[in-house]
Amino acid sequence: MGLNGVSWVRKLDNSKPYFDTQFTRPYMDYKDKRNAGNKFQALKLIWKDRDVLVVEGTKSRFGVGNDLLSNTRSVKRILAPSTNAFEKIDDIRNKILQETSNGDVLVLLSLGPTATVLAAELSEKNIQSIDIGHVDIEYSWYLMGATEKVPVAGKYVNEVPNGGHEVNEISNQDLNNKYHSEVVSIISK
């Protein structure tokens, strides 16, 4: 429970539900990684058979090169600045509202602290959204069997200063074409 765990547990109200704030990090931070596969399968149920709008940094490429989003009905993407995205929050929000105006769309936000703010704002407008954080990178590390944070080919990994910020183009032409066909908007700095 850590250094202060017992004092925290005493403050909990057993009549209230509590959720795991680390649900977007189900792999790397755990010493025992055996249950990670089950956690990822449960996460995938959230967007199963849904129209999904991914809002991400320009080189994040959430779900590209793995099967994380393979069970969705459709995927569209809004690409925003990889760093300092908050400077463009109004443009990002307006584009999200435009893309979600035609129905039941699940918005997956992978855009650092800006995602947290947008998720709160979108929920006030009855738009289901999730600050999905680093799930894609965690899933990539899981598939690799990585035991430490390492670069992921073709993706921006902000937590890996040596090689994580170097992002190559998508080498598989079919995958590259699919990814670019999903991009509905690019918001530049």
mmCIF file of C-alpha atoms in Angstrom:
data_model
loop_
_atom_site.group_PDB
_atom_site.id
_atom_site.type_symbol
_atom_site.label_atom_id
_atom_site.label_comp_id
_atom_site.label_asym_id
_atom_site.label_seq_id
_atom_site.Cartn_x
_atom_site.Cartn_y
_atom_site.Cartn_z
ATOM 1 C CA MET A 1 0.000 0.000 0.000
ATOM 2 C CA GLY A 2 2.938 2.306 0.005
ATOM 3 C CA LEU A 3 4.058 4.698 2.669
ATOM 4 C CA ASN A 4 0.685 6.378 3.311
ATOM 5 C CA GLY A 5 -1.692 3.697 2.041
ATOM 6 C CA VAL A 6 -3.213 2.775 5.397
ATOM 7 C CA SER A 7 -4.114 6.383 6.190
ATOM 8 C CA TRP A 8 -5.704 6.779 2.749
ATOM 9 C CA VAL A 9 -7.743 3.581 3.060
ATOM 10 C CA ARG A 10 -9.165 4.781 6.397
ATOM 11 C CA LYS A 11 -10.605 7.846 4.619
ATOM 12 C CA LEU A 12 -12.478 5.830 1.979
ATOM 13 C CA ASP A 13 -16.262 5.585 2.117
ATOM 14 C CA ASN A 14 -17.136 1.916 1.532
ATOM 15 C CA SER A 15 -20.602 2.874 0.226
ATOM 16 C CA LYS A 16 -19.077 4.648 -2.801
ATOM 17 C CA PRO A 17 -17.556 3.029 -5.887
ATOM 18 C CA TYR A 18 -13.921 3.821 -6.648
ATOM 19 C CA PHE A 19 -12.192 3.278 -9.948
ATOM 20 C CA ASP A 20 -8.626 2.681 -11.026
ATOM 21 C CA THR A 21 -7.046 5.948 -12.165
ATOM 22 C CA GLN A 22 -4.314 3.884 -13.796
ATOM 23 C CA PHE A 23 -6.699 2.075 -16.169
ATOM 24 C CA THR A 24 -4.873 3.655 -19.118
ATOM 25 C CA ARG A 25 -1.597 2.214 -17.838
ATOM 26 C CA PRO A 26 -2.386 -1.469 -17.365
ATOM 27 C CA TYR A 27 1.052 -2.871 -18.156
ATOM 28 C CA MET A 28 4.407 -1.194 -17.596
ATOM 29 C CA ASP A 29 3.936 0.073 -14.049
ATOM 30 C CA TYR A 30 2.964 -3.370 -12.733
ATOM 31 C CA LYS A 31 5.561 -5.767 -11.403
ATOM 32 C CA ASP A 32 3.210 -8.693 -12.097
ATOM 33 C CA LYS A 33 2.201 -8.262 -15.741
ATOM 34 C CA ARG A 34 0.267 -11.527 -16.087
ATOM 35 C CA ASN A 35 -3.179 -9.884 -16.028
ATOM 36 C CA ALA A 36 -2.348 -7.194 -18.590
ATOM 37 C CA GLY A 37 -3.854 -9.127 -21.514
ATOM 38 C CA ASN A 38 -7.209 -9.368 -19.723
ATOM 39 C CA LYS A 39 -7.119 -5.657 -18.942
ATOM 40 C CA PHE A 40 -6.494 -4.776 -22.586
ATOM 41 C CA GLN A 41 -9.313 -7.068 -23.735
ATOM 42 C CA ALA A 42 -11.670 -5.357 -21.275
ATOM 43 C CA LEU A 43 -10.594 -1.921 -22.540
ATOM 44 C CA LYS A 44 -11.321 -2.940 -26.136
ATOM 45 C CA LEU A 45 -14.937 -3.664 -25.147
ATOM 46 C CA ILE A 46 -15.442 0.064 -24.513
ATOM 47 C CA TRP A 47 -15.232 0.880 -28.227
ATOM 48 C CA LYS A 48 -16.432 -2.415 -29.677
ATOM 49 C CA ASP A 49 -18.758 -1.784 -32.651
ATOM 50 C CA ARG A 50 -18.607 1.982 -32.065
ATOM 51 C CA ASP A 51 -17.785 4.903 -34.324
ATOM 52 C CA VAL A 52 -14.628 6.343 -32.790
ATOM 53 C CA LEU A 53 -12.988 9.733 -33.131
ATOM 54 C CA VAL A 54 -9.351 9.668 -32.024
ATOM 55 C CA VAL A 55 -7.929 13.054 -31.065
ATOM 56 C CA GLU A 56 -4.174 12.757 -30.774
ATOM 57 C CA GLY A 57 -0.804 14.360 -31.305
ATOM 58 C CA THR A 58 0.481 14.412 -34.872
ATOM 59 C CA LYS A 59 2.825 11.454 -34.405
ATOM 60 C CA SER A 60 0.950 9.436 -31.756
ATOM 61 C CA ARG A 61 -0.745 7.118 -34.245
ATOM 62 C CA PHE A 62 -3.059 5.615 -31.643
ATOM 63 C CA GLY A 63 -3.913 2.018 -32.562
ATOM 64 C CA VAL A 64 -1.830 2.031 -35.752
ATOM 65 C CA GLY A 65 0.279 -1.090 -36.222
ATOM 66 C CA ASN A 66 -1.659 -3.129 -33.678
ATOM 67 C CA ASP A 67 -5.212 -4.414 -33.230
ATOM 68 C CA LEU A 68 -6.258 -2.020 -30.458
ATOM 69 C CA LEU A 69 -9.011 -0.449 -32.593
ATOM 70 C CA SER A 70 -9.745 -3.421 -34.836
ATOM 71 C CA ASN A 71 -13.175 -4.035 -33.316
ATOM 72 C CA THR A 72 -14.536 -0.519 -33.943
ATOM 73 C CA ARG A 73 -17.195 0.223 -36.543
ATOM 74 C CA SER A 74 -15.172 3.152 -37.864
ATOM 75 C CA VAL A 75 -12.226 5.373 -36.940
ATOM 76 C CA LYS A 76 -11.709 9.029 -37.719
ATOM 77 C CA ARG A 77 -8.781 11.121 -36.473
ATOM 78 C CA ILE A 78 -8.094 14.691 -35.558
ATOM 79 C CA LEU A 79 -4.378 15.372 -35.391
ATOM 80 C CA ALA A 80 -3.290 18.136 -33.031
ATOM 81 C CA PRO A 81 0.124 19.442 -31.993
ATOM 82 C CA SER A 82 2.217 16.800 -30.193
ATOM 83 C CA THR A 83 3.381 19.387 -27.678
ATOM 84 C CA ASN A 84 1.638 22.414 -26.192
ATOM 85 C CA ALA A 85 -1.718 21.327 -27.622
ATOM 86 C CA PHE A 86 -3.516 23.475 -25.061
ATOM 87 C CA GLU A 87 -2.562 26.518 -27.112
ATOM 88 C CA LYS A 88 -4.981 25.204 -29.760
ATOM 89 C CA ILE A 89 -7.702 23.890 -27.450
ATOM 90 C CA ASP A 90 -10.428 26.085 -28.976
ATOM 91 C CA ASP A 91 -9.651 24.844 -32.495
ATOM 92 C CA ILE A 92 -9.480 21.239 -31.277
ATOM 93 C CA ARG A 93 -12.756 21.505 -29.354
ATOM 94 C CA ASN A 94 -14.559 23.085 -32.332
ATOM 95 C CA LYS A 95 -13.367 20.331 -34.665
ATOM 96 C CA ILE A 96 -14.473 17.649 -32.200
ATOM 97 C CA LEU A 97 -17.918 19.238 -31.936
ATOM 98 C CA GLN A 98 -18.165 19.342 -35.710
ATOM 99 C CA GLU A 99 -17.176 15.663 -36.064
ATOM 100 C CA THR A 100 -19.550 14.464 -33.322
ATOM 101 C CA SER A 101 -22.626 16.419 -34.407
ATOM 102 C CA ASN A 102 -24.009 13.581 -36.545
ATOM 103 C CA GLY A 103 -24.524 10.867 -33.988
ATOM 104 C CA ASP A 104 -23.221 8.613 -31.294
ATOM 105 C CA VAL A 105 -19.439 8.920 -31.536
ATOM 106 C CA LEU A 106 -16.986 7.877 -28.843
ATOM 107 C CA VAL A 107 -14.106 10.348 -28.573
ATOM 108 C CA LEU A 108 -10.750 8.914 -27.491
ATOM 109 C CA LEU A 109 -8.418 11.697 -26.401
ATOM 110 C CA SER A 110 -4.687 11.058 -26.353
ATOM 111 C CA LEU A 111 -3.336 14.566 -25.965
ATOM 112 C CA GLY A 112 -1.708 14.963 -22.564
ATOM 113 C CA PRO A 113 -3.265 17.401 -20.082
ATOM 114 C CA THR A 114 -5.341 18.933 -22.881
ATOM 115 C CA ALA A 115 -7.216 15.624 -23.134
ATOM 116 C CA THR A 116 -8.287 15.845 -19.495
ATOM 117 C CA VAL A 117 -9.747 19.320 -19.969
ATOM 118 C CA LEU A 118 -11.490 18.353 -23.212
ATOM 119 C CA ALA A 119 -12.980 15.195 -21.681
ATOM 120 C CA ALA A 120 -14.569 17.255 -18.923
ATOM 121 C CA GLU A 121 -15.906 19.840 -21.375
ATOM 122 C CA LEU A 122 -17.270 17.230 -23.769
ATOM 123 C CA SER A 123 -19.042 15.361 -20.975
ATOM 124 C CA GLU A 124 -20.917 18.584 -20.152
ATOM 125 C CA LYS A 125 -22.205 18.485 -23.744
ATOM 126 C CA ASN A 126 -23.246 14.802 -23.390
ATOM 127 C CA ILE A 127 -20.474 13.631 -25.706
ATOM 128 C CA GLN A 128 -18.920 10.422 -24.459
ATOM 129 C CA SER A 129 -15.175 10.853 -24.332
ATOM 130 C CA ILE A 130 -12.253 9.207 -22.595
ATOM 131 C CA ASP A 131 -8.877 10.636 -21.757
ATOM 132 C CA ILE A 132 -7.239 7.449 -22.979
ATOM 133 C CA GLY A 133 -3.712 8.588 -22.250
ATOM 134 C CA HIS A 134 -0.949 6.119 -23.005
ATOM 135 C CA VAL A 135 -3.052 2.996 -23.599
ATOM 136 C CA ASP A 136 -1.706 2.540 -27.126
ATOM 137 C CA ILE A 137 1.929 2.780 -26.042
ATOM 138 C CA GLU A 138 1.253 0.494 -23.077
ATOM 139 C CA TYR A 139 -0.397 -1.995 -25.466
ATOM 140 C CA SER A 140 2.557 -1.789 -27.843
ATOM 141 C CA TRP A 141 4.957 -2.478 -24.956
ATOM 142 C CA TYR A 142 2.749 -5.394 -23.879
ATOM 143 C CA LEU A 143 2.828 -6.886 -27.381
ATOM 144 C CA MET A 144 6.621 -6.423 -27.462
ATOM 145 C CA GLY A 145 7.025 -8.028 -24.028
ATOM 146 C CA ALA A 146 8.993 -4.934 -22.998
ATOM 147 C CA THR A 147 10.109 -4.714 -19.391
ATOM 148 C CA GLU A 148 11.125 -1.072 -19.547
ATOM 149 C CA LYS A 149 9.905 1.983 -21.433
ATOM 150 C CA VAL A 150 11.400 1.821 -24.924
ATOM 151 C CA PRO A 151 10.792 3.549 -28.264
ATOM 152 C CA VAL A 152 7.955 2.157 -30.380
ATOM 153 C CA ALA A 153 8.568 2.155 -34.117
ATOM 154 C CA GLY A 154 6.449 4.723 -35.933
ATOM 155 C CA LYS A 155 5.054 6.369 -32.762
ATOM 156 C CA TYR A 156 5.916 9.355 -30.618
ATOM 157 C CA VAL A 157 6.729 8.180 -27.080
ATOM 158 C CA ASN A 158 7.172 11.253 -24.901
ATOM 159 C CA GLU A 159 8.407 9.214 -21.915
ATOM 160 C CA VAL A 160 11.438 7.850 -23.775
ATOM 161 C CA PRO A 161 13.883 10.714 -24.391
ATOM 162 C CA ASN A 162 16.409 8.535 -26.259
ATOM 163 C CA GLY A 163 14.658 7.505 -29.465
ATOM 164 C CA GLY A 164 11.038 8.002 -28.377
ATOM 165 C CA HIS A 165 10.773 11.395 -30.019
ATOM 166 C CA GLU A 166 12.161 10.170 -33.345
ATOM 167 C CA VAL A 167 9.215 9.033 -35.439
ATOM 168 C CA ASN A 168 9.629 7.403 -38.828
ATOM 169 C CA GLU A 169 6.914 7.334 -41.452
ATOM 170 C CA ILE A 170 4.678 4.264 -41.561
ATOM 171 C CA SER A 171 6.564 1.825 -43.775
ATOM 172 C CA ASN A 172 3.672 -0.509 -44.595
ATOM 173 C CA GLN A 173 1.917 1.215 -47.525
ATOM 174 C CA ASP A 174 -1.521 -0.304 -46.831
ATOM 175 C CA LEU A 175 -1.309 0.713 -43.177
ATOM 176 C CA ASN A 176 -0.080 4.169 -44.155
ATOM 177 C CA ASN A 177 -2.966 4.627 -46.615
ATOM 178 C CA LYS A 178 -5.526 3.444 -44.047
ATOM 179 C CA TYR A 179 -4.138 5.798 -41.398
ATOM 180 C CA HIS A 180 -4.171 8.817 -43.715
ATOM 181 C CA SER A 181 -7.717 8.000 -44.886
ATOM 182 C CA GLU A 182 -8.881 8.208 -41.247
ATOM 183 C CA VAL A 183 -7.477 11.723 -40.722
ATOM 184 C CA VAL A 184 -10.303 14.242 -41.034
ATOM 185 C CA SER A 185 -8.438 17.272 -39.699
ATOM 186 C CA ILE A 186 -4.920 18.461 -38.875
ATOM 187 C CA ILE A 187 -4.616 21.303 -36.421
ATOM 188 C CA SER A 188 -1.167 22.864 -36.632
ATOM 189 C CA LYS A 189 0.686 24.938 -34.053
#
